[in-house]
Amino acid sequence: MTPYFDDITGIEASSEAIKISKEKFGDKVNYIHSTFEDYDAENSYNNIILTHTLEHLADPIQVL
């Protein structure tokens, strides 16, 4: 998505996954170390894309 968007924010519960992503994308992505259930958005977003996420949530309907 980095070739198409200037402002990308990733919410990730795994610090190891954030580390790997930072090695690949550097500062092209803003990272938030949190779960979706605990994340309290301060910003609004035009698009939200969830990949390989819903199966890991206790209450996916709440997150959606």
PDB file of C-alpha atoms in Angstrom:
ATOM      1  CA  MET A   1       0.000   0.000   0.000  1.00  0.00           C
ATOM      2  CA  THR A   2       2.955   2.337   0.454  1.00  0.00           C
ATOM      3  CA  PRO A   3       3.141   3.222  -3.268  1.00  0.00           C
ATOM      4  CA  TYR A   4      -0.494   4.372  -3.188  1.00  0.00           C
ATOM      5  CA  PHE A   5      -0.986   6.093   0.196  1.00  0.00           C
ATOM      6  CA  ASP A   6       1.006   8.782   2.007  1.00  0.00           C
ATOM      7  CA  ASP A   7      -0.492   8.150   5.441  1.00  0.00           C
ATOM      8  CA  ILE A   8      -0.582   4.532   6.642  1.00  0.00           C
ATOM      9  CA  THR A   9      -1.152   3.478  10.240  1.00  0.00           C
ATOM     10  CA  GLY A  10      -0.820  -0.130  11.346  1.00  0.00           C
ATOM     11  CA  ILE A  11      -2.283  -1.452  14.578  1.00  0.00           C
ATOM     12  CA  GLU A  12      -0.429  -4.567  15.698  1.00  0.00           C
ATOM     13  CA  ALA A  13      -0.464  -6.515  18.955  1.00  0.00           C
ATOM     14  CA  SER A  14       2.869  -8.227  18.297  1.00  0.00           C
ATOM     15  CA  SER A  15       6.017  -6.211  18.993  1.00  0.00           C
ATOM     16  CA  GLU A  16       7.956  -8.747  16.915  1.00  0.00           C
ATOM     17  CA  ALA A  17       5.683  -8.149  13.895  1.00  0.00           C
ATOM     18  CA  ILE A  18       6.166  -4.379  14.286  1.00  0.00           C
ATOM     19  CA  LYS A  19       9.928  -4.851  14.393  1.00  0.00           C
ATOM     20  CA  ILE A  20       9.880  -6.905  11.188  1.00  0.00           C
ATOM     21  CA  SER A  21       7.626  -4.391   9.446  1.00  0.00           C
ATOM     22  CA  LYS A  22       9.822  -1.456  10.515  1.00  0.00           C
ATOM     23  CA  GLU A  23      12.833  -3.217   8.997  1.00  0.00           C
ATOM     24  CA  LYS A  24      10.980  -3.466   5.677  1.00  0.00           C
ATOM     25  CA  PHE A  25       9.045  -0.166   5.575  1.00  0.00           C
ATOM     26  CA  GLY A  26      10.876   2.135   7.982  1.00  0.00           C
ATOM     27  CA  ASP A  27       9.047   5.383   8.617  1.00  0.00           C
ATOM     28  CA  LYS A  28       6.597   4.953   5.711  1.00  0.00           C
ATOM     29  CA  VAL A  29       4.140   3.405   8.197  1.00  0.00           C
ATOM     30  CA  ASN A  30       2.974   4.689  11.584  1.00  0.00           C
ATOM     31  CA  TYR A  31       2.834   1.831  14.071  1.00  0.00           C
ATOM     32  CA  ILE A  32       0.504   1.483  17.056  1.00  0.00           C
ATOM     33  CA  HIS A  33       1.367  -1.369  19.415  1.00  0.00           C
ATOM     34  CA  SER A  34      -2.086  -2.393  20.615  1.00  0.00           C
ATOM     35  CA  THR A  35      -4.943  -4.781  20.083  1.00  0.00           C
ATOM     36  CA  PHE A  36      -8.027  -3.558  18.234  1.00  0.00           C
ATOM     37  CA  GLU A  37     -10.081  -4.092  21.385  1.00  0.00           C
ATOM     38  CA  ASP A  38      -7.822  -1.777  23.418  1.00  0.00           C
ATOM     39  CA  TYR A  39      -7.108   0.843  20.748  1.00  0.00           C
ATOM     40  CA  ASP A  40      -8.901   4.156  21.315  1.00  0.00           C
ATOM     41  CA  ALA A  41      -8.639   6.041  18.029  1.00  0.00           C
ATOM     42  CA  GLU A  42      -7.732   9.694  18.331  1.00  0.00           C
ATOM     43  CA  ASN A  43      -7.959  10.145  14.556  1.00  0.00           C
ATOM     44  CA  SER A  44     -10.574   9.258  12.005  1.00  0.00           C
ATOM     45  CA  TYR A  45      -9.657   7.139   9.003  1.00  0.00           C
ATOM     46  CA  ASN A  46     -10.967   7.097   5.430  1.00  0.00           C
ATOM     47  CA  ASN A  47     -10.203   3.392   4.937  1.00  0.00           C
ATOM     48  CA  ILE A  48      -9.726   0.539   7.371  1.00  0.00           C
ATOM     49  CA  ILE A  49      -8.384  -2.774   6.115  1.00  0.00           C
ATOM     50  CA  LEU A  50      -8.342  -5.839   8.355  1.00  0.00           C
ATOM     51  CA  THR A  51      -6.261  -8.794   7.187  1.00  0.00           C
ATOM     52  CA  HIS A  52      -5.972 -12.070   9.075  1.00  0.00           C
ATOM     53  CA  THR A  53      -7.581 -10.372  12.059  1.00  0.00           C
ATOM     54  CA  LEU A  54     -11.150 -11.401  12.820  1.00  0.00           C
ATOM     55  CA  GLU A  55     -10.282 -15.006  13.650  1.00  0.00           C
ATOM     56  CA  HIS A  56      -8.007 -13.765  16.454  1.00  0.00           C
ATOM     57  CA  LEU A  57     -10.611 -11.607  18.185  1.00  0.00           C
ATOM     58  CA  ALA A  58     -12.789 -12.693  21.089  1.00  0.00           C
ATOM     59  CA  ASP A  59     -15.626 -10.455  19.845  1.00  0.00           C
ATOM     60  CA  PRO A  60     -15.144  -9.608  16.158  1.00  0.00           C
ATOM     61  CA  ILE A  61     -18.572  -7.936  15.895  1.00  0.00           C
ATOM     62  CA  GLN A  62     -17.563  -5.401  18.566  1.00  0.00           C
ATOM     63  CA  VAL A  63     -14.418  -4.489  16.644  1.00  0.00           C
ATOM     64  CA  LEU A  64     -16.270  -4.149  13.340  1.00  0.00           C
TER      65      LEU A  64
END
